[in-house]
XYZ file of C-alpha atoms in Angstrom:
371
model
C 7.888 -24.448 9.488
C 9.545 -21.075 7.994
C 13.114 -21.434 5.611
C 15.202 -20.070 8.591
C 13.932 -22.055 11.342
C 14.173 -25.058 9.613
C 18.286 -23.981 8.406
C 19.057 -22.658 12.698
C 16.906 -26.399 13.909
C 19.469 -28.083 11.742
C 22.427 -25.893 12.924
C 21.488 -26.202 16.756
C 20.854 -29.692 16.217
C 23.969 -30.978 15.380
C 25.822 -28.257 17.752
C 23.114 -31.204 20.328
C 24.613 -34.265 18.476
C 28.333 -33.474 19.742
C 27.464 -32.277 22.789
C 25.930 -35.604 23.773
C 28.719 -37.710 21.933
C 30.974 -35.657 24.146
C 29.107 -37.038 27.583
C 30.434 -40.519 29.147
C 30.216 -39.551 32.505
C 27.487 -38.159 34.838
C 28.703 -37.060 38.432
C 26.554 -35.449 41.419
C 28.009 -31.748 43.111
C 27.845 -34.238 46.528
C 30.658 -36.048 45.515
C 32.496 -32.744 45.360
C 30.684 -32.129 48.855
C 28.528 -29.701 47.657
C 26.056 -29.901 50.331
C 22.377 -27.908 51.569
C 23.659 -26.668 54.553
C 26.826 -24.981 52.690
C 27.269 -20.900 53.275
C 28.237 -21.787 49.424
C 28.620 -24.410 47.467
C 30.267 -23.010 44.573
C 33.392 -24.648 44.954
C 31.680 -28.203 45.078
C 30.183 -27.464 42.106
C 32.737 -26.170 39.973
C 35.207 -29.704 40.857
C 32.034 -31.478 40.279
C 32.323 -29.397 36.559
C 35.992 -29.553 36.483
C 36.064 -33.834 37.172
C 33.653 -34.464 33.077
C 35.009 -30.737 31.605
C 36.749 -33.066 28.328
C 32.328 -34.764 28.125
C 29.647 -35.004 30.639
C 27.399 -34.377 32.777
C 26.961 -32.711 36.576
C 24.076 -33.511 38.190
C 22.954 -31.240 40.286
C 20.282 -33.261 42.536
C 17.168 -31.952 45.191
C 17.708 -29.452 47.254
C 18.877 -25.415 47.356
C 21.624 -24.801 47.005
C 23.402 -21.332 47.457
C 26.655 -20.340 45.818
C 28.671 -17.796 43.626
C 29.941 -17.760 40.571
C 29.796 -21.563 38.426
C 32.390 -21.461 35.852
C 31.228 -23.873 32.896
C 33.794 -25.444 30.527
C 32.947 -27.304 27.310
C 31.463 -30.080 26.877
C 30.037 -30.296 29.743
C 26.146 -30.074 30.667
C 24.452 -28.990 33.900
C 21.574 -31.200 34.898
C 19.238 -29.608 37.828
C 16.508 -32.780 38.825
C 12.862 -32.129 39.925
C 13.484 -30.355 42.778
C 16.506 -28.299 42.961
C 17.787 -24.965 42.957
C 21.396 -22.803 42.822
C 20.218 -20.309 44.885
C 22.203 -17.101 44.379
C 24.774 -15.996 48.073
C 23.379 -12.566 49.365
C 27.064 -10.709 48.819
C 27.324 -9.444 45.318
C 31.074 -9.053 46.511
C 31.540 -13.126 45.989
C 30.219 -13.426 41.952
C 33.632 -13.386 39.606
C 33.021 -11.084 36.289
C 33.009 -11.374 32.499
C 35.904 -9.382 31.722
C 36.282 -9.872 27.596
C 38.412 -11.076 25.624
C 38.332 -8.054 23.539
C 36.605 -4.394 22.259
C 32.862 -4.541 22.567
C 32.763 -1.186 23.383
C 30.237 -1.910 20.269
C 27.235 -3.267 23.223
C 27.347 -0.694 25.190
C 24.916 1.215 26.179
C 23.235 4.601 28.689
C 27.238 5.489 29.722
C 27.269 7.870 32.319
C 24.173 7.860 33.545
C 22.205 4.776 36.001
C 21.737 2.484 33.403
C 24.833 2.266 32.796
C 25.686 -1.265 30.635
C 29.009 -1.445 29.885
C 31.334 -4.903 28.916
C 34.246 -3.315 31.347
C 32.809 -2.244 33.795
C 33.250 -6.198 36.226
C 30.195 -5.209 38.753
C 27.775 -5.281 35.524
C 28.896 -8.594 34.350
C 28.805 -10.259 37.517
C 27.126 -13.814 37.199
C 25.623 -16.987 38.645
C 26.924 -18.893 36.479
C 29.343 -17.500 33.824
C 30.642 -19.227 30.730
C 33.083 -17.206 27.902
C 34.732 -18.511 25.226
C 32.651 -21.993 25.961
C 30.992 -24.709 23.165
C 28.926 -27.606 23.125
C 27.607 -27.046 26.303
C 23.989 -27.423 27.990
C 21.852 -26.742 31.250
C 19.143 -28.344 31.257
C 15.698 -28.724 34.220
C 13.635 -29.330 35.348
C 15.487 -28.260 38.474
C 15.815 -24.187 38.568
C 17.878 -21.188 39.542
C 17.173 -18.650 42.008
C 18.906 -15.110 41.799
C 17.771 -14.144 44.939
C 17.459 -10.758 44.142
C 20.828 -9.989 44.859
C 21.518 -5.501 45.805
C 24.357 -3.829 44.704
C 24.480 -0.539 45.596
C 27.174 -0.057 43.070
C 25.602 -1.987 40.112
C 23.504 -0.597 37.173
C 20.339 2.139 38.548
C 22.145 1.826 42.486
C 20.101 -1.890 42.749
C 20.848 -3.917 39.716
C 23.447 -7.395 41.283
C 24.594 -9.966 39.055
C 23.090 -11.606 36.505
C 21.818 -14.813 36.667
C 23.558 -16.713 33.329
C 26.001 -15.096 31.465
C 27.819 -16.569 28.165
C 30.200 -14.584 26.265
C 32.058 -15.508 23.391
C 31.022 -18.625 22.852
C 28.589 -20.870 20.684
C 26.634 -23.707 20.372
C 24.511 -23.286 23.514
C 21.460 -24.675 25.048
C 19.383 -24.008 28.002
C 16.677 -26.231 27.758
C 13.822 -26.770 30.194
C 14.645 -25.251 34.034
C 13.113 -22.120 35.504
C 14.862 -18.495 36.906
C 13.403 -17.116 39.775
C 14.470 -13.705 40.461
C 17.491 -12.631 38.802
C 18.985 -10.569 40.176
C 19.811 -8.677 36.751
C 19.030 -10.484 33.073
C 17.826 -13.992 33.920
C 19.588 -15.214 30.934
C 23.096 -12.744 29.308
C 24.405 -13.228 26.013
C 27.628 -11.383 25.142
C 28.559 -12.419 21.430
C 26.937 -16.086 21.475
C 25.858 -18.262 18.162
C 23.811 -20.843 17.834
C 22.284 -21.617 20.442
C 18.857 -22.323 21.401
C 16.594 -21.280 24.097
C 14.184 -23.624 25.041
C 10.930 -24.531 27.044
C 11.700 -22.205 29.535
C 10.084 -20.092 32.422
C 11.589 -16.989 33.964
C 9.336 -15.695 36.662
C 10.912 -11.917 38.174
C 13.983 -10.486 37.557
C 15.168 -6.973 34.661
C 15.082 -9.010 31.083
C 15.012 -12.622 31.117
C 16.550 -13.025 26.622
C 19.777 -10.362 26.609
C 22.269 -10.589 23.639
C 24.341 -8.529 22.817
C 25.609 -10.282 19.564
C 23.219 -13.607 18.964
C 23.633 -15.285 15.806
C 22.292 -18.407 14.782
C 19.628 -18.755 17.669
C 16.328 -19.784 18.711
C 13.677 -18.988 21.550
C 11.333 -21.770 21.654
C 8.707 -22.583 24.423
C 9.781 -20.076 26.987
C 7.388 -18.089 29.027
C 8.506 -15.555 29.928
C 7.275 -13.364 33.188
C 9.166 -10.265 32.976
C 10.246 -7.254 35.846
C 11.818 -5.655 32.614
C 11.737 -6.698 29.047
C 11.193 -10.255 28.025
C 13.987 -10.410 25.420
C 16.473 -7.726 24.365
C 19.640 -6.463 22.602
C 21.637 -6.261 19.590
C 22.249 -6.333 17.040
C 21.325 -10.058 16.591
C 21.591 -12.212 12.904
C 18.755 -15.186 12.521
C 17.003 -14.790 15.050
C 13.915 -16.863 15.498
C 11.664 -16.483 18.854
C 8.838 -19.371 18.001
C 6.171 -20.199 20.405
C 6.443 -17.949 23.485
C 3.972 -16.629 25.713
C 5.941 -13.233 27.150
C 4.150 -10.804 30.138
C 6.208 -7.607 31.274
C 6.103 -5.379 32.959
C 7.996 -3.519 29.775
C 7.846 -3.782 26.756
C 7.962 -7.863 25.541
C 10.984 -7.104 22.545
C 13.302 -4.097 23.436
C 15.630 -3.971 20.210
C 17.741 -1.089 21.512
C 20.567 -1.827 18.538
C 20.506 -2.678 15.129
C 19.662 -6.300 14.174
C 19.937 -7.832 10.812
C 16.887 -9.887 10.808
C 14.629 -10.992 13.907
C 11.025 -13.441 12.815
C 8.312 -14.318 15.492
C 5.681 -15.785 15.238
C 3.094 -18.177 16.976
C 3.230 -16.208 20.156
C 1.678 -14.002 22.979
C 2.334 -11.044 24.069
C 1.057 -9.650 27.004
C -0.124 -7.635 29.907
C -0.160 -6.097 32.725
C 2.753 -7.460 34.113
C 2.593 -10.212 37.150
C 5.299 -8.866 38.815
C 6.094 -5.276 38.665
C 9.287 -3.292 37.102
C 12.263 -3.991 39.137
C 12.945 -0.577 39.301
C 9.449 1.280 38.685
C 7.197 -0.968 40.303
C 4.495 -0.363 37.660
C 2.862 -3.010 36.046
C 1.796 -1.529 33.195
C 3.321 -3.136 30.130
C 4.038 -0.527 27.403
C 4.823 -1.732 23.369
C 4.683 -5.665 22.632
C 7.724 -4.053 20.324
C 9.827 -1.680 20.278
C 12.482 -0.174 17.239
C 14.811 1.477 19.048
C 18.336 1.065 17.457
C 20.442 3.960 19.223
C 18.295 4.796 22.152
C 21.310 4.281 24.792
C 23.653 5.840 22.395
C 25.246 5.498 19.495
C 25.176 1.749 17.765
C 25.638 1.629 14.176
C 24.372 -0.299 11.811
C 21.235 -0.026 10.183
C 17.518 -2.417 10.146
C 17.577 -5.169 8.951
C 14.020 -7.890 7.766
C 12.011 -8.014 11.260
C 9.065 -10.614 10.290
C 6.183 -11.002 13.480
C 3.703 -13.037 11.870
C 0.968 -14.925 14.254
C 0.904 -12.574 16.886
C -1.801 -12.396 19.716
C -1.228 -9.340 21.563
C -2.852 -7.386 24.746
C -3.534 -5.565 27.242
C -0.721 -2.955 26.862
C 0.190 0.287 25.294
C 0.769 -0.291 21.539
C 1.356 -3.227 19.597
C 4.610 -2.325 17.978
C 6.582 1.085 18.360
C 9.856 2.325 15.686
C 11.999 4.638 16.248
C 14.544 5.716 13.912
C 15.530 8.743 14.558
C 18.508 8.457 15.558
C 20.001 7.934 12.303
C 20.171 4.239 11.917
C 18.097 3.061 8.288
C 15.350 0.272 8.309
C 15.440 -1.993 5.156
C 12.495 -4.291 6.145
C 9.587 -5.055 8.711
C 6.872 -6.688 7.863
C 3.783 -8.183 10.110
C 0.645 -10.777 9.182
C -2.042 -11.781 11.195
C -0.715 -9.786 13.983
C -4.403 -9.780 16.647
C -3.643 -6.416 18.810
C -6.410 -6.457 21.590
C -6.905 -4.392 24.623
C -4.388 -1.526 23.531
C -4.917 1.544 25.204
C -2.760 3.776 23.414
C -2.310 4.338 19.897
C -5.294 2.161 17.709
C -2.747 1.356 15.223
C -0.532 -2.237 14.524
C 2.350 -0.170 13.253
C 3.791 3.549 15.023
C 7.020 4.610 12.833
C 8.258 8.105 15.417
C 7.934 11.851 14.057
C 7.154 9.388 10.283
C 11.339 8.082 9.767
C 10.065 4.886 8.576
C 11.243 1.819 6.373
C 12.638 1.317 3.481
C 9.006 -1.202 3.183
C 6.513 -1.647 5.738
C 4.339 -4.780 5.270
C 1.229 -5.039 6.995
C -1.249 -7.578 6.161
C -3.885 -8.535 8.159
C -3.413 -6.633 11.532
C -6.787 -5.519 14.367
C -6.222 -3.916 16.386
C -9.303 -3.236 19.448
C -8.601 -0.858 22.161
């Protein structure tokens, strides 16, 4: 176990213990009127959450429950039983949005393009499950969510609908053991989250799997992602660890589109071609295991700190790791050890820097590449 992983595990264990101590009460959403025949169960689910707002568990029993936005509160667990699904309603206008409580424009990207991701855009920040300014919150399986691939002509690319789960300005979060299918945009989106655990998640289809803009002390462990865009993406991260995951994508395994201070990836497999087609282009071709391109989608002040990739298997994609620092950011350190790449279609090198702009320190050891 690495030093950074030990630190993060201790932090998350403390947060989990606090959640357990605050969870004496358990209620089912059906007690508050939720029904598999209802056209929208959001009000009933919110009532159940309000009933345990001082600490407790809200249980979603087996069945498919249609819903618009569910609003999370602090000190609660939302648990989905085996066979339970919260499924998004088809109307994009039925969903509520994250409205930032402060200036979040540093995380914006693609302004003025079809890929505009702007924090002040209410359409962009709609979500099926929304937690804003919350702490000590868990979402657990083995059930899951169905984003219904909701189409929104006012959304990104004139097609993307609400994110499935969005946490913003929140801390002490645990997302464990559930499934997200058919996300209408990102399966999970985070704005300025701290002390979070993503564990044993199964994400299929949709766009990005785990997307974070502003993240501190985050562990992503044991997740199986098969996405229709990037598996893990975003930026402005500090102490993010990805361990023992399987990442399949029709775009990139990792896309660092803004600076990161520290990222460690290990005991992980990144592979193509995409099981599910890219949601925008329809292609199945996986491009990069990781692309580091801060400011490629717009201004993103700051430099890249340390990226460590070790004991990773990469197969059947274009190139392993590509770094693009041509937009002005500097890179301090990138370390690759025991990274084995096979079935590579492009440049047969484990690490390629665009236009020769490199990290100040680059360590590449035992990283064979085969076409």
